[in-house]
């Protein structure tokens, strides 16, 4: 897997840690090798690290993914390359009422209809459980 970009909007860990609603990282601007996230505790490093996969979870935190987002128009959008394809995981969250929709794309072709059940099935089919 080669990371291309990550966009988080309304992530509580970022909002509390950095005081901003949005953070975007373009991984293509970094040279090949190790990328380090350096900051004091509580600044959002774990939120970023736990968002670098297409699954609808934050591994070290309980609750639904939507419970970790605060805005009505929150999102987690991850783009990456894997097995010769470009992938996009687009999870749209309403941090106010907990509703979500999610889309998985491979080479700009949608693999599901936005429903969470079909998204989860597409992720499992592509990447395993």
PDB file of C-alpha atoms in Angstrom:
ATOM      1  CA  UNK A   1       0.000   0.000   0.000  1.00  0.00           C
ATOM      2  CA  UNK A   2       1.309   3.432  -0.956  1.00  0.00           C
ATOM      3  CA  UNK A   3      -0.511   6.312   0.695  1.00  0.00           C
ATOM      4  CA  UNK A   4      -1.524   9.194  -1.562  1.00  0.00           C
ATOM      5  CA  UNK A   5      -3.642  11.476   0.631  1.00  0.00           C
ATOM      6  CA  UNK A   6      -5.771  11.728   3.735  1.00  0.00           C
ATOM      7  CA  UNK A   7      -8.452  14.313   4.465  1.00  0.00           C
ATOM      8  CA  UNK A   8     -10.224  14.505   7.817  1.00  0.00           C
ATOM      9  CA  UNK A   9     -13.025  16.955   8.568  1.00  0.00           C
ATOM     10  CA  UNK A  10     -14.641  17.147  11.985  1.00  0.00           C
ATOM     11  CA  UNK A  11     -12.404  14.524  13.624  1.00  0.00           C
ATOM     12  CA  UNK A  12     -12.651  15.129  17.371  1.00  0.00           C
ATOM     13  CA  UNK A  13      -9.037  14.053  17.965  1.00  0.00           C
ATOM     14  CA  UNK A  14      -7.788  16.659  15.487  1.00  0.00           C
ATOM     15  CA  UNK A  15     -10.149  19.364  16.700  1.00  0.00           C
ATOM     16  CA  UNK A  16      -9.147  18.881  20.343  1.00  0.00           C
ATOM     17  CA  UNK A  17      -5.476  18.408  19.558  1.00  0.00           C
ATOM     18  CA  UNK A  18      -4.844  21.088  16.966  1.00  0.00           C
ATOM     19  CA  UNK A  19      -7.895  23.322  17.285  1.00  0.00           C
ATOM     20  CA  UNK A  20      -8.820  22.926  13.602  1.00  0.00           C
ATOM     21  CA  UNK A  21     -11.776  21.266  11.882  1.00  0.00           C
ATOM     22  CA  UNK A  22      -9.890  20.093   8.806  1.00  0.00           C
ATOM     23  CA  UNK A  23      -6.572  18.439   8.153  1.00  0.00           C
ATOM     24  CA  UNK A  24      -5.280  17.187   4.812  1.00  0.00           C
ATOM     25  CA  UNK A  25      -2.035  15.368   4.147  1.00  0.00           C
ATOM     26  CA  UNK A  26      -0.630  14.892   0.648  1.00  0.00           C
ATOM     27  CA  UNK A  27       1.712  11.937   1.072  1.00  0.00           C
ATOM     28  CA  UNK A  28       2.998  12.255  -2.491  1.00  0.00           C
ATOM     29  CA  UNK A  29       5.021  15.337  -1.504  1.00  0.00           C
ATOM     30  CA  UNK A  30       7.233  13.281   0.811  1.00  0.00           C
ATOM     31  CA  UNK A  31      10.349  11.498  -0.374  1.00  0.00           C
ATOM     32  CA  UNK A  32      10.260   7.675  -0.200  1.00  0.00           C
ATOM     33  CA  UNK A  33      11.140   6.349   3.239  1.00  0.00           C
ATOM     34  CA  UNK A  34       9.888   6.775   6.761  1.00  0.00           C
ATOM     35  CA  UNK A  35       7.501   9.597   7.638  1.00  0.00           C
ATOM     36  CA  UNK A  36       7.356  10.555  11.312  1.00  0.00           C
ATOM     37  CA  UNK A  37       4.514  12.325  13.096  1.00  0.00           C
ATOM     38  CA  UNK A  38       5.960  14.307  15.956  1.00  0.00           C
ATOM     39  CA  UNK A  39       3.910  16.274  18.479  1.00  0.00           C
ATOM     40  CA  UNK A  40       3.088  16.294  22.162  1.00  0.00           C
ATOM     41  CA  UNK A  41       0.397  14.017  23.598  1.00  0.00           C
ATOM     42  CA  UNK A  42      -3.183  14.733  22.593  1.00  0.00           C
ATOM     43  CA  UNK A  43      -2.366  16.542  19.344  1.00  0.00           C
ATOM     44  CA  UNK A  44      -4.064  14.110  16.916  1.00  0.00           C
ATOM     45  CA  UNK A  45      -1.259  11.750  15.894  1.00  0.00           C
ATOM     46  CA  UNK A  46      -3.266   8.629  16.767  1.00  0.00           C
ATOM     47  CA  UNK A  47      -6.333   9.948  14.947  1.00  0.00           C
ATOM     48  CA  UNK A  48      -4.245  10.342  11.796  1.00  0.00           C
ATOM     49  CA  UNK A  49      -2.553   6.953  12.134  1.00  0.00           C
ATOM     50  CA  UNK A  50      -5.853   5.182  12.814  1.00  0.00           C
ATOM     51  CA  UNK A  51      -7.370   6.739   9.702  1.00  0.00           C
ATOM     52  CA  UNK A  52      -4.827   5.241   7.300  1.00  0.00           C
ATOM     53  CA  UNK A  53      -6.962   2.244   6.334  1.00  0.00           C
ATOM     54  CA  UNK A  54     -10.346   1.816   4.629  1.00  0.00           C
ATOM     55  CA  UNK A  55     -12.174   0.083   7.497  1.00  0.00           C
ATOM     56  CA  UNK A  56     -14.884   2.027   9.358  1.00  0.00           C
ATOM     57  CA  UNK A  57     -13.154   1.887  12.728  1.00  0.00           C
ATOM     58  CA  UNK A  58     -10.615   3.580  14.931  1.00  0.00           C
ATOM     59  CA  UNK A  59      -8.816   0.516  16.205  1.00  0.00           C
ATOM     60  CA  UNK A  60      -7.879   1.738  19.692  1.00  0.00           C
ATOM     61  CA  UNK A  61     -11.173   3.489  20.415  1.00  0.00           C
ATOM     62  CA  UNK A  62     -14.612   2.139  21.148  1.00  0.00           C
ATOM     63  CA  UNK A  63     -17.826   3.280  19.537  1.00  0.00           C
ATOM     64  CA  UNK A  64     -18.858   3.860  15.950  1.00  0.00           C
ATOM     65  CA  UNK A  65     -16.635   5.848  13.643  1.00  0.00           C
ATOM     66  CA  UNK A  66     -19.266   8.609  13.548  1.00  0.00           C
ATOM     67  CA  UNK A  67     -19.007   8.997  17.333  1.00  0.00           C
ATOM     68  CA  UNK A  68     -15.448  10.276  16.834  1.00  0.00           C
ATOM     69  CA  UNK A  69     -16.543  13.094  14.519  1.00  0.00           C
ATOM     70  CA  UNK A  70     -18.373  16.267  15.518  1.00  0.00           C
ATOM     71  CA  UNK A  71     -19.605  18.099  12.439  1.00  0.00           C
ATOM     72  CA  UNK A  72     -22.699  17.447  10.335  1.00  0.00           C
ATOM     73  CA  UNK A  73     -20.466  17.392   7.235  1.00  0.00           C
ATOM     74  CA  UNK A  74     -17.569  15.398   8.665  1.00  0.00           C
ATOM     75  CA  UNK A  75     -15.550  13.073   6.466  1.00  0.00           C
ATOM     76  CA  UNK A  76     -12.617  10.719   6.239  1.00  0.00           C
ATOM     77  CA  UNK A  77     -11.237  10.418   2.717  1.00  0.00           C
ATOM     78  CA  UNK A  78      -8.229   8.194   2.121  1.00  0.00           C
ATOM     79  CA  UNK A  79      -6.539   7.683  -1.241  1.00  0.00           C
ATOM     80  CA  UNK A  80      -3.898   5.032  -1.785  1.00  0.00           C
ATOM     81  CA  UNK A  81      -2.347   2.748  -4.382  1.00  0.00           C
ATOM     82  CA  UNK A  82      -2.320  -1.001  -3.970  1.00  0.00           C
ATOM     83  CA  UNK A  83      -1.868  -3.951  -6.327  1.00  0.00           C
ATOM     84  CA  UNK A  84      -1.599  -1.682  -9.361  1.00  0.00           C
ATOM     85  CA  UNK A  85      -4.843   0.193  -8.667  1.00  0.00           C
ATOM     86  CA  UNK A  86      -5.702   3.552  -7.171  1.00  0.00           C
ATOM     87  CA  UNK A  87      -8.225   3.300  -4.348  1.00  0.00           C
ATOM     88  CA  UNK A  88     -10.375   5.862  -2.574  1.00  0.00           C
ATOM     89  CA  UNK A  89     -12.253   5.291   0.657  1.00  0.00           C
ATOM     90  CA  UNK A  90     -14.783   8.096   1.119  1.00  0.00           C
ATOM     91  CA  UNK A  91     -16.671   7.973   4.416  1.00  0.00           C
ATOM     92  CA  UNK A  92     -19.148  10.802   4.995  1.00  0.00           C
ATOM     93  CA  UNK A  93     -20.280  11.214   8.583  1.00  0.00           C
ATOM     94  CA  UNK A  94     -22.837  13.270  10.435  1.00  0.00           C
ATOM     95  CA  UNK A  95     -21.304  13.765  13.850  1.00  0.00           C
ATOM     96  CA  UNK A  96     -24.565  15.247  15.127  1.00  0.00           C
ATOM     97  CA  UNK A  97     -26.919  12.332  14.497  1.00  0.00           C
ATOM     98  CA  UNK A  98     -24.464   9.473  13.865  1.00  0.00           C
ATOM     99  CA  UNK A  99     -25.577   8.761  10.292  1.00  0.00           C
ATOM    100  CA  UNK A 100     -22.984   7.785   7.706  1.00  0.00           C
ATOM    101  CA  UNK A 101     -22.570   6.814   4.123  1.00  0.00           C
ATOM    102  CA  UNK A 102     -19.469   5.311   2.604  1.00  0.00           C
ATOM    103  CA  UNK A 103     -18.062   4.736  -0.853  1.00  0.00           C
ATOM    104  CA  UNK A 104     -15.163   2.627  -2.065  1.00  0.00           C
ATOM    105  CA  UNK A 105     -13.625   3.330  -5.462  1.00  0.00           C
ATOM    106  CA  UNK A 106     -11.034   1.390  -7.427  1.00  0.00           C
ATOM    107  CA  UNK A 107      -9.550   3.253 -10.386  1.00  0.00           C
ATOM    108  CA  UNK A 108     -12.392   5.797 -10.109  1.00  0.00           C
ATOM    109  CA  UNK A 109     -15.070   3.093 -10.414  1.00  0.00           C
ATOM    110  CA  UNK A 110     -17.527   2.841  -7.529  1.00  0.00           C
ATOM    111  CA  UNK A 111     -17.655  -0.570  -5.869  1.00  0.00           C
ATOM    112  CA  UNK A 112     -20.775   0.107  -3.786  1.00  0.00           C
ATOM    113  CA  UNK A 113     -23.892   2.274  -3.521  1.00  0.00           C
ATOM    114  CA  UNK A 114     -23.059   4.334  -0.427  1.00  0.00           C
ATOM    115  CA  UNK A 115     -24.743   2.044   2.083  1.00  0.00           C
ATOM    116  CA  UNK A 116     -22.575   0.969   5.000  1.00  0.00           C
ATOM    117  CA  UNK A 117     -23.347  -2.719   4.491  1.00  0.00           C
ATOM    118  CA  UNK A 118     -22.271  -2.675   0.848  1.00  0.00           C
ATOM    119  CA  UNK A 119     -19.202  -0.594   1.699  1.00  0.00           C
ATOM    120  CA  UNK A 120     -18.129  -3.042   4.404  1.00  0.00           C
ATOM    121  CA  UNK A 121     -18.675  -5.953   1.995  1.00  0.00           C
ATOM    122  CA  UNK A 122     -16.623  -4.228  -0.736  1.00  0.00           C
ATOM    123  CA  UNK A 123     -13.786  -3.533   1.737  1.00  0.00           C
ATOM    124  CA  UNK A 124     -13.819  -7.164   2.933  1.00  0.00           C
ATOM    125  CA  UNK A 125     -13.829  -8.446  -0.651  1.00  0.00           C
ATOM    126  CA  UNK A 126     -10.904  -6.197  -1.602  1.00  0.00           C
ATOM    127  CA  UNK A 127      -8.761  -6.315   1.558  1.00  0.00           C
ATOM    128  CA  UNK A 128     -10.036  -9.092   3.817  1.00  0.00           C
ATOM    129  CA  UNK A 129     -11.642  -8.886   7.233  1.00  0.00           C
TER     130      UNK A 129
END
